[in-house]
Amino acid sequence: MTTPAPLPVADLARLHDELLDWFDRTARDLPWRRNASPWAVMVSEFMLQQTPVSRVLPVYEAWVDRWPTPAALAAEPTGEAVRAWGRLGYPRRALRLHAAATAMVDRHGGEVPSSLDDLLALPGVGDYTAAAVSSFAFGGREAVLDTNVRRVFARVVRGEQFPPAAVTSAERELATVLLPVRDAHRWAAATMELGAVVCTARSPRCDACPVADLCRWRAAGYPAYDRPARRGQAWHGTDRQCRGQLMAVLRDAPGPVPKSALDAVWADALQRERALDGLVADGLVEPLPDDTYSLPS
DNA sequence: CAGGCGTGGAC
DNA sequence: TGTCCAAGCCT
């Protein structure tokens, strides 16, 4: 069985050339693109998992300044990582980054590994982050499939408004076929950049797109996504919102807080206790003997 | 593998 | 306002 060409060869070559050229001209000057260490690249990738660039920037700068190596972070209590994470959201990422730093000290001499398998074995590193670190920190040739790239490929190549809800094997194959022999790491950055600043989810700026004339979704007249809409994530009144409130109290306090301070931020006692238990189980909160709570040590 | 997991900005 | 969305990972 052979994989059909996703685009005519001539179009494929133009797609590569136009996109790489556009990226060279217009790429944002982001700190993790400025000759950053592999560790700094990894830090940025953890923070950028589901969090916008604008909110990551200040936290990233403070983080790599304070902990310039995996060993520096691994030497600190996990609670310090959680506090420094600030309001980026999904604070378990801070724990996983700390655990990844510890694992790199233990298994890789304190260095970020360059192989995909070694990266994937680290806590908090999945398919995307492993490929991204391999590409952006080491110049590796890997298919990098994030939400931006998936959307760009869905539109330009498949002629559809949005990619499937979950990554499919067809998407992986397509990304592999499209991966250029040379400059694969720049291709990865360029396709992500296009999705982030031009081919956006809500209102794409096709007038600024360097490959608009190759785009099958555009050529087809922008047909609307026809599959069932993804259910939006509930938020108000959820355990997740409650956990966020509790974590905010602990982050903003210099030390342990009495349980009454936690009780004050959420009315439903049953839900509050369940959320607090969950945070303790996750390692985000440490209960102390005197009925106080703190970030973990 | 569908659902849980934070937070805030844009519309 | 509420809804959608943002360089995912884990179970």
PDB file of N, CA and C (backbone and C1' of nucleotides) in Angstrom, chain A residues 51 55 87-88 90-92 233 240 243-244, chain B:
ATOM      1  N   THR A  51      -0.962  27.019  27.173  1.00  0.00           N
ATOM      2  CA  THR A  51      -0.918  28.379  27.705  1.00  0.00           C
ATOM      3  C   THR A  51      -0.337  29.324  26.646  1.00  0.00           C
ATOM      4  N   ARG A  55       1.395  35.025  28.018  1.00  0.00           N
ATOM      5  CA  ARG A  55       1.385  34.791  29.460  1.00  0.00           C
ATOM      6  C   ARG A  55       2.612  34.021  29.903  1.00  0.00           C
ATOM      7  N   ARG A  87       0.487  31.867  37.774  1.00  0.00           N
ATOM      8  CA  ARG A  87      -0.880  31.650  37.295  1.00  0.00           C
ATOM      9  C   ARG A  87      -0.913  31.118  35.871  1.00  0.00           C
ATOM     10  N   LEU A  88       0.073  30.348  35.496  1.00  0.00           N
ATOM     11  CA  LEU A  88       0.093  29.786  34.145  1.00  0.00           C
ATOM     12  C   LEU A  88      -1.004  28.758  33.953  1.00  0.00           C
ATOM     13  N   TYR A  90      -2.750  24.757  35.096  1.00  0.00           N
ATOM     14  CA  TYR A  90      -2.299  23.366  35.113  1.00  0.00           C
ATOM     15  C   TYR A  90      -0.997  23.212  35.897  1.00  0.00           C
ATOM     16  N   PRO A  91      -1.022  23.492  37.206  1.00  0.00           N
ATOM     17  CA  PRO A  91       0.224  23.494  37.977  1.00  0.00           C
ATOM     18  C   PRO A  91       0.896  22.117  38.088  1.00  0.00           C
ATOM     19  N   ARG A  92       0.183  21.063  37.727  1.00  0.00           N
ATOM     20  CA  ARG A  92       0.864  19.770  37.720  1.00  0.00           C
ATOM     21  C   ARG A  92       2.029  19.773  36.727  1.00  0.00           C
ATOM     22  N   GLN A 233     -15.342  22.749  27.580  1.00  0.00           N
ATOM     23  CA  GLN A 233     -15.066  22.279  28.930  1.00  0.00           C
ATOM     24  C   GLN A 233     -15.851  23.107  29.936  1.00  0.00           C
ATOM     25  N   ARG A 240     -12.335  21.667  39.205  1.00  0.00           N
ATOM     26  CA  ARG A 240     -11.150  22.325  38.662  1.00  0.00           C
ATOM     27  C   ARG A 240     -11.088  23.792  39.092  1.00  0.00           C
ATOM     28  N   ARG A 243     -10.142  23.771  42.775  1.00  0.00           N
ATOM     29  CA  ARG A 243      -8.702  23.536  42.934  1.00  0.00           C
ATOM     30  C   ARG A 243      -7.905  24.811  42.656  1.00  0.00           C
ATOM     31  N   GLY A 244      -8.303  25.527  41.633  1.00  0.00           N
ATOM     32  CA  GLY A 244      -7.607  26.765  41.300  1.00  0.00           C
ATOM     33  C   GLY A 244      -7.695  27.786  42.421  1.00  0.00           C
TER      34      GLY A 244
ATOM     35  P    DC B   1      -8.198   4.058  21.255  1.00  0.00           P
ATOM     36  O5'  DC B   1      -9.014   4.670  22.520  1.00  0.00           O
ATOM     37  C5'  DC B   1     -10.421   4.701  22.372  1.00  0.00           C
ATOM     38  C4'  DC B   1     -10.991   5.821  23.248  1.00  0.00           C
ATOM     39  C3'  DC B   1     -10.619   7.219  22.768  1.00  0.00           C
ATOM     40  O3'  DC B   1     -11.614   8.129  23.233  1.00  0.00           O
ATOM     41  C1'  DC B   1      -9.660   6.861  24.870  1.00  0.00           C
ATOM     42  P    DA B   2     -12.733   8.791  22.360  1.00  0.00           P
ATOM     43  O5'  DA B   2     -13.755   9.224  23.499  1.00  0.00           O
ATOM     44  C5'  DA B   2     -14.160   8.265  24.484  1.00  0.00           C
ATOM     45  C4'  DA B   2     -14.368   8.943  25.821  1.00  0.00           C
ATOM     46  C3'  DA B   2     -14.872  10.379  25.763  1.00  0.00           C
ATOM     47  O3'  DA B   2     -15.712  10.568  26.893  1.00  0.00           O
ATOM     48  C1'  DA B   2     -12.686  10.351  26.710  1.00  0.00           C
ATOM     49  P    DG B   3     -16.321  11.965  27.204  1.00  0.00           P
ATOM     50  O5'  DG B   3     -15.491  12.364  28.506  1.00  0.00           O
ATOM     51  C5'  DG B   3     -15.363  11.423  29.565  1.00  0.00           C
ATOM     52  C4'  DG B   3     -14.397  11.942  30.597  1.00  0.00           C
ATOM     53  C3'  DG B   3     -14.609  13.407  30.973  1.00  0.00           C
ATOM     54  O3'  DG B   3     -14.477  13.504  32.374  1.00  0.00           O
ATOM     55  C1'  DG B   3     -12.388  13.101  30.266  1.00  0.00           C
ATOM     56  P    DG B   4     -14.811  14.871  33.106  1.00  0.00           P
ATOM     57  O5'  DG B   4     -13.460  15.163  33.896  1.00  0.00           O
ATOM     58  C5'  DG B   4     -12.895  14.142  34.714  1.00  0.00           C
ATOM     59  C4'  DG B   4     -11.511  14.558  35.143  1.00  0.00           C
ATOM     60  C3'  DG B   4     -11.410  16.013  35.622  1.00  0.00           C
ATOM     61  O3'  DG B   4     -10.627  16.040  36.800  1.00  0.00           O
ATOM     62  C1'  DG B   4      -9.871  15.651  33.858  1.00  0.00           C
ATOM     63  P    DC B   5     -10.601  17.364  37.675  1.00  0.00           P
ATOM     64  O5'  DC B   5      -9.281  18.075  37.163  1.00  0.00           O
ATOM     65  C5'  DC B   5      -8.028  17.418  37.339  1.00  0.00           C
ATOM     66  C4'  DC B   5      -6.974  18.169  36.592  1.00  0.00           C
ATOM     67  C3'  DC B   5      -7.005  19.704  36.809  1.00  0.00           C
ATOM     68  O3'  DC B   5      -5.715  20.137  37.178  1.00  0.00           O
ATOM     69  C1'  DC B   5      -6.788  19.174  34.537  1.00  0.00           C
ATOM     70  P    DG B   6      -5.557  21.575  37.899  1.00  0.00           P
ATOM     71  O5'  DG B   6      -6.223  22.573  36.844  1.00  0.00           O
ATOM     72  C5'  DG B   6      -6.837  23.735  37.282  1.00  0.00           C
ATOM     73  C4'  DG B   6      -5.872  24.885  37.187  1.00  0.00           C
ATOM     74  C3'  DG B   6      -6.452  26.236  37.598  1.00  0.00           C
ATOM     75  O3'  DG B   6      -5.345  27.036  38.000  1.00  0.00           O
ATOM     76  C1'  DG B   6      -6.075  26.241  35.275  1.00  0.00           C
ATOM     77  P    DT B   7      -5.620  28.446  38.695  1.00  0.00           P
ATOM     78  O5'  DT B   7      -5.716  29.456  37.477  1.00  0.00           O
ATOM     79  C5'  DT B   7      -4.547  29.729  36.741  1.00  0.00           C
ATOM     80  C4'  DT B   7      -4.901  30.556  35.545  1.00  0.00           C
ATOM     81  C3'  DT B   7      -5.882  31.705  35.797  1.00  0.00           C
ATOM     82  O3'  DT B   7      -5.119  32.894  35.842  1.00  0.00           O
ATOM     83  C1'  DT B   7      -6.226  30.610  33.698  1.00  0.00           C
ATOM     84  P    DG B   8      -5.808  34.309  36.173  1.00  0.00           P
ATOM     85  O5'  DG B   8      -6.044  34.927  34.725  1.00  0.00           O
ATOM     86  C5'  DG B   8      -4.938  34.994  33.848  1.00  0.00           C
ATOM     87  C4'  DG B   8      -5.414  35.307  32.455  1.00  0.00           C
ATOM     88  C3'  DG B   8      -6.340  36.519  32.321  1.00  0.00           C
ATOM     89  O3'  DG B   8      -5.958  37.213  31.167  1.00  0.00           O
ATOM     90  C1'  DG B   8      -7.310  34.699  31.286  1.00  0.00           C
ATOM     91  P    DG B   9      -6.209  38.786  31.048  1.00  0.00           P
ATOM     92  O5'  DG B   9      -6.196  38.945  29.471  1.00  0.00           O
ATOM     93  C5'  DG B   9      -5.303  38.143  28.703  1.00  0.00           C
ATOM     94  C4'  DG B   9      -5.885  37.918  27.335  1.00  0.00           C
ATOM     95  C3'  DG B   9      -6.701  39.080  26.778  1.00  0.00           C
ATOM     96  O3'  DG B   9      -6.379  39.240  25.414  1.00  0.00           O
ATOM     97  C1'  DG B   9      -8.032  37.129  26.827  1.00  0.00           C
ATOM     98  P    DA B  10      -7.001  40.476  24.579  1.00  0.00           P
ATOM     99  O5'  DA B  10      -8.049  39.733  23.643  1.00  0.00           O
ATOM    100  C5'  DA B  10      -7.596  38.652  22.833  1.00  0.00           C
ATOM    101  C4'  DA B  10      -8.746  38.139  21.994  1.00  0.00           C
ATOM    102  C3'  DA B  10      -9.614  39.231  21.377  1.00  0.00           C
ATOM    103  O3'  DA B  10      -9.978  38.830  20.062  1.00  0.00           O
ATOM    104  C1'  DA B  10     -10.949  37.830  22.745  1.00  0.00           C
ATOM    105  P    DC B  11     -10.643  39.929  19.070  1.00  0.00           P
ATOM    106  O5'  DC B  11     -12.174  39.487  19.051  1.00  0.00           O
ATOM    107  C5'  DC B  11     -12.520  38.168  18.619  1.00  0.00           C
ATOM    108  C4'  DC B  11     -13.965  37.892  18.930  1.00  0.00           C
ATOM    109  C3'  DC B  11     -14.938  39.014  18.548  1.00  0.00           C
ATOM    110  O3'  DC B  11     -16.034  38.467  17.841  1.00  0.00           O
ATOM    111  C1'  DC B  11     -15.313  38.347  20.762  1.00  0.00           C
TER     112       DC B  11
END
